[in-house]
Tab-separated table of C-alpha atoms in Angstrom:
chain	number	residue	atom	x	y	z
A	27	UNK	CA	-11.309	-14.169	6.243
A	28	UNK	CA	-8.929	-15.268	3.530
A	29	UNK	CA	-5.477	-13.825	2.877
A	30	UNK	CA	-3.721	-14.205	-0.470
A	31	UNK	CA	-0.088	-13.670	-1.430
A	32	UNK	CA	1.117	-13.830	-5.042
A	33	UNK	CA	4.631	-14.586	-6.196
A	34	UNK	CA	6.485	-15.556	-9.342
A	35	UNK	CA	6.236	-12.437	-11.480
A	36	UNK	CA	9.165	-10.962	-13.328
A	37	UNK	CA	10.662	-10.007	-16.667
A	38	UNK	CA	10.658	-12.512	-19.508
A	39	UNK	CA	11.223	-12.372	-23.251
A	40	UNK	CA	8.374	-12.934	-25.684
A	41	UNK	CA	7.799	-16.639	-26.189
A	42	UNK	CA	9.023	-17.462	-22.705
A	43	UNK	CA	7.229	-18.876	-19.688
A	44	UNK	CA	6.500	-17.918	-16.095
A	45	UNK	CA	4.600	-19.596	-13.288
A	46	UNK	CA	2.694	-17.496	-10.794
A	47	UNK	CA	1.736	-18.786	-7.367
A	48	UNK	CA	-0.981	-17.638	-4.982
A	49	UNK	CA	-0.723	-18.863	-1.416
A	50	UNK	CA	-3.942	-18.760	0.587
A	51	UNK	CA	-4.278	-18.641	4.353
A	52	UNK	CA	-7.054	-18.117	6.867
A	53	UNK	CA	-10.471	-19.699	6.290
A	54	UNK	CA	-9.298	-21.978	3.488
A	55	UNK	CA	-12.296	-24.294	3.638
A	56	UNK	CA	-14.634	-21.379	2.948
A	57	UNK	CA	-13.137	-20.680	-0.487
A	58	UNK	CA	-15.574	-21.418	-3.318
A	59	UNK	CA	-13.644	-20.247	-6.356
A	60	UNK	CA	-10.288	-18.679	-7.107
A	61	UNK	CA	-9.263	-16.452	-9.970
A	62	UNK	CA	-6.366	-14.750	-11.673
A	63	UNK	CA	-7.002	-11.247	-12.978
A	64	UNK	CA	-4.632	-8.832	-14.657
A	65	UNK	CA	-4.497	-5.094	-15.146
A	66	UNK	CA	-2.290	-3.240	-17.595
A	67	UNK	CA	-1.594	0.496	-17.156
A	68	UNK	CA	-4.617	2.530	-18.134
A	69	UNK	CA	-6.730	-0.569	-18.669
A	70	UNK	CA	-9.505	-2.239	-16.711
A	71	UNK	CA	-8.870	-5.321	-14.622
A	72	UNK	CA	-9.650	-8.395	-16.720
A	73	UNK	CA	-10.285	-12.011	-15.856
A	74	UNK	CA	-7.446	-14.308	-16.896
A	75	UNK	CA	-8.596	-17.634	-15.487
A	76	UNK	CA	-10.730	-19.162	-12.749
A	77	UNK	CA	-10.920	-22.480	-10.935
A	78	UNK	CA	-13.581	-23.963	-8.667
A	79	UNK	CA	-13.121	-26.075	-5.560
A	80	UNK	CA	-13.779	-29.179	-7.649
A	81	UNK	CA	-11.211	-28.159	-10.266
A	82	UNK	CA	-13.395	-26.843	-13.068
A	83	UNK	CA	-11.611	-24.123	-14.996
A	84	UNK	CA	-12.351	-21.236	-17.323
A	85	UNK	CA	-10.100	-18.874	-19.263
A	86	UNK	CA	-10.189	-15.495	-20.882
A	87	UNK	CA	-10.170	-15.672	-24.665
A	88	UNK	CA	-6.775	-14.019	-24.993
A	89	UNK	CA	-4.983	-16.683	-22.929
A	90	UNK	CA	-6.753	-19.884	-23.981
A	91	UNK	CA	-4.263	-22.518	-25.068
A	92	UNK	CA	-1.320	-20.645	-23.532
A	93	UNK	CA	-2.114	-20.349	-19.821
A	94	UNK	CA	-3.081	-23.092	-17.387
A	95	UNK	CA	-4.654	-22.551	-13.983
A	96	UNK	CA	-4.333	-25.189	-11.289
A	97	UNK	CA	-4.517	-25.562	-7.524
A	98	UNK	CA	-2.828	-27.780	-4.976
A	99	UNK	CA	-5.231	-28.124	-2.086
A	100	UNK	CA	-2.574	-29.810	0.063
A	101	UNK	CA	-0.472	-26.651	-0.157
A	102	UNK	CA	-3.382	-24.170	-0.226
A	103	UNK	CA	-1.825	-22.723	-3.351
A	104	UNK	CA	-3.132	-21.795	-6.794
A	105	UNK	CA	-0.891	-21.530	-9.839
A	106	UNK	CA	-0.939	-19.905	-13.241
A	107	UNK	CA	1.419	-21.457	-15.762
A	108	UNK	CA	1.963	-18.948	-18.548
A	109	UNK	CA	3.544	-20.156	-21.785
A	110	UNK	CA	4.174	-18.478	-25.139
A	111	UNK	CA	4.079	-15.104	-23.443
A	112	UNK	CA	3.453	-12.010	-25.545
A	113	UNK	CA	4.224	-8.354	-24.847
A	114	UNK	CA	0.487	-7.747	-24.509
A	115	UNK	CA	0.478	-10.084	-21.488
A	116	UNK	CA	2.405	-7.403	-19.590
A	117	UNK	CA	0.338	-6.416	-16.552
A	118	UNK	CA	0.013	-6.661	-12.817
A	119	UNK	CA	-1.483	-10.063	-12.061
A	120	UNK	CA	-3.824	-10.412	-9.092
A	121	UNK	CA	-5.013	-13.488	-7.288
A	122	UNK	CA	-8.596	-13.431	-5.964
A	123	UNK	CA	-10.783	-15.758	-3.964
A	124	UNK	CA	-14.540	-15.932	-3.496
A	125	UNK	CA	-15.404	-17.305	-0.069
A	126	UNK	CA	-18.287	-17.755	2.336
A	127	UNK	CA	-18.220	-15.823	5.594
A	128	UNK	CA	-19.251	-17.294	8.948
A	129	UNK	CA	-22.761	-15.886	8.440
A	130	UNK	CA	-23.147	-17.313	4.949
A	131	UNK	CA	-22.378	-14.215	2.886
A	132	UNK	CA	-20.126	-14.297	-0.162
A	133	UNK	CA	-17.125	-12.020	-0.106
A	134	UNK	CA	-13.969	-11.709	-2.124
A	135	UNK	CA	-10.367	-11.308	-1.136
A	136	UNK	CA	-7.496	-10.012	-3.271
A	137	UNK	CA	-3.756	-10.338	-3.210
A	138	UNK	CA	-1.370	-7.422	-3.592
A	139	UNK	CA	-0.485	-8.249	-7.191
A	140	UNK	CA	2.692	-9.311	-8.955
A	141	UNK	CA	4.191	-7.600	-11.999
A	142	UNK	CA	4.698	-9.557	-15.200
A	143	UNK	CA	6.644	-7.830	-17.965
A	144	UNK	CA	7.145	-9.439	-21.368
A	145	UNK	CA	9.757	-7.840	-23.597
A	146	UNK	CA	9.620	-8.043	-27.374
């Protein structure tokens, strides 16, 4: 199993920056990919960014050029650097990990979420 804990959310003015962190514990070596998702009130949960074990990344269209996903394998931590924040970035941000179980199945694990609020 994999456990995830997010941190770093908060209130920021439009144009500002925040860095989210996601600390992983448990079966770290079984993690295949990690993601950041976000969910605004009344909206579906959307992919923000993803990163593979080898460091390949992908981003949602709305955050390309503003957000950067990274991971520090020595600290078992994934980050999301968010720059040029907009009010529409306001949401609960969730960390997720896709991992292999001991019997070779793929499962996902989610953090509890961290609130990001961008004021205009």
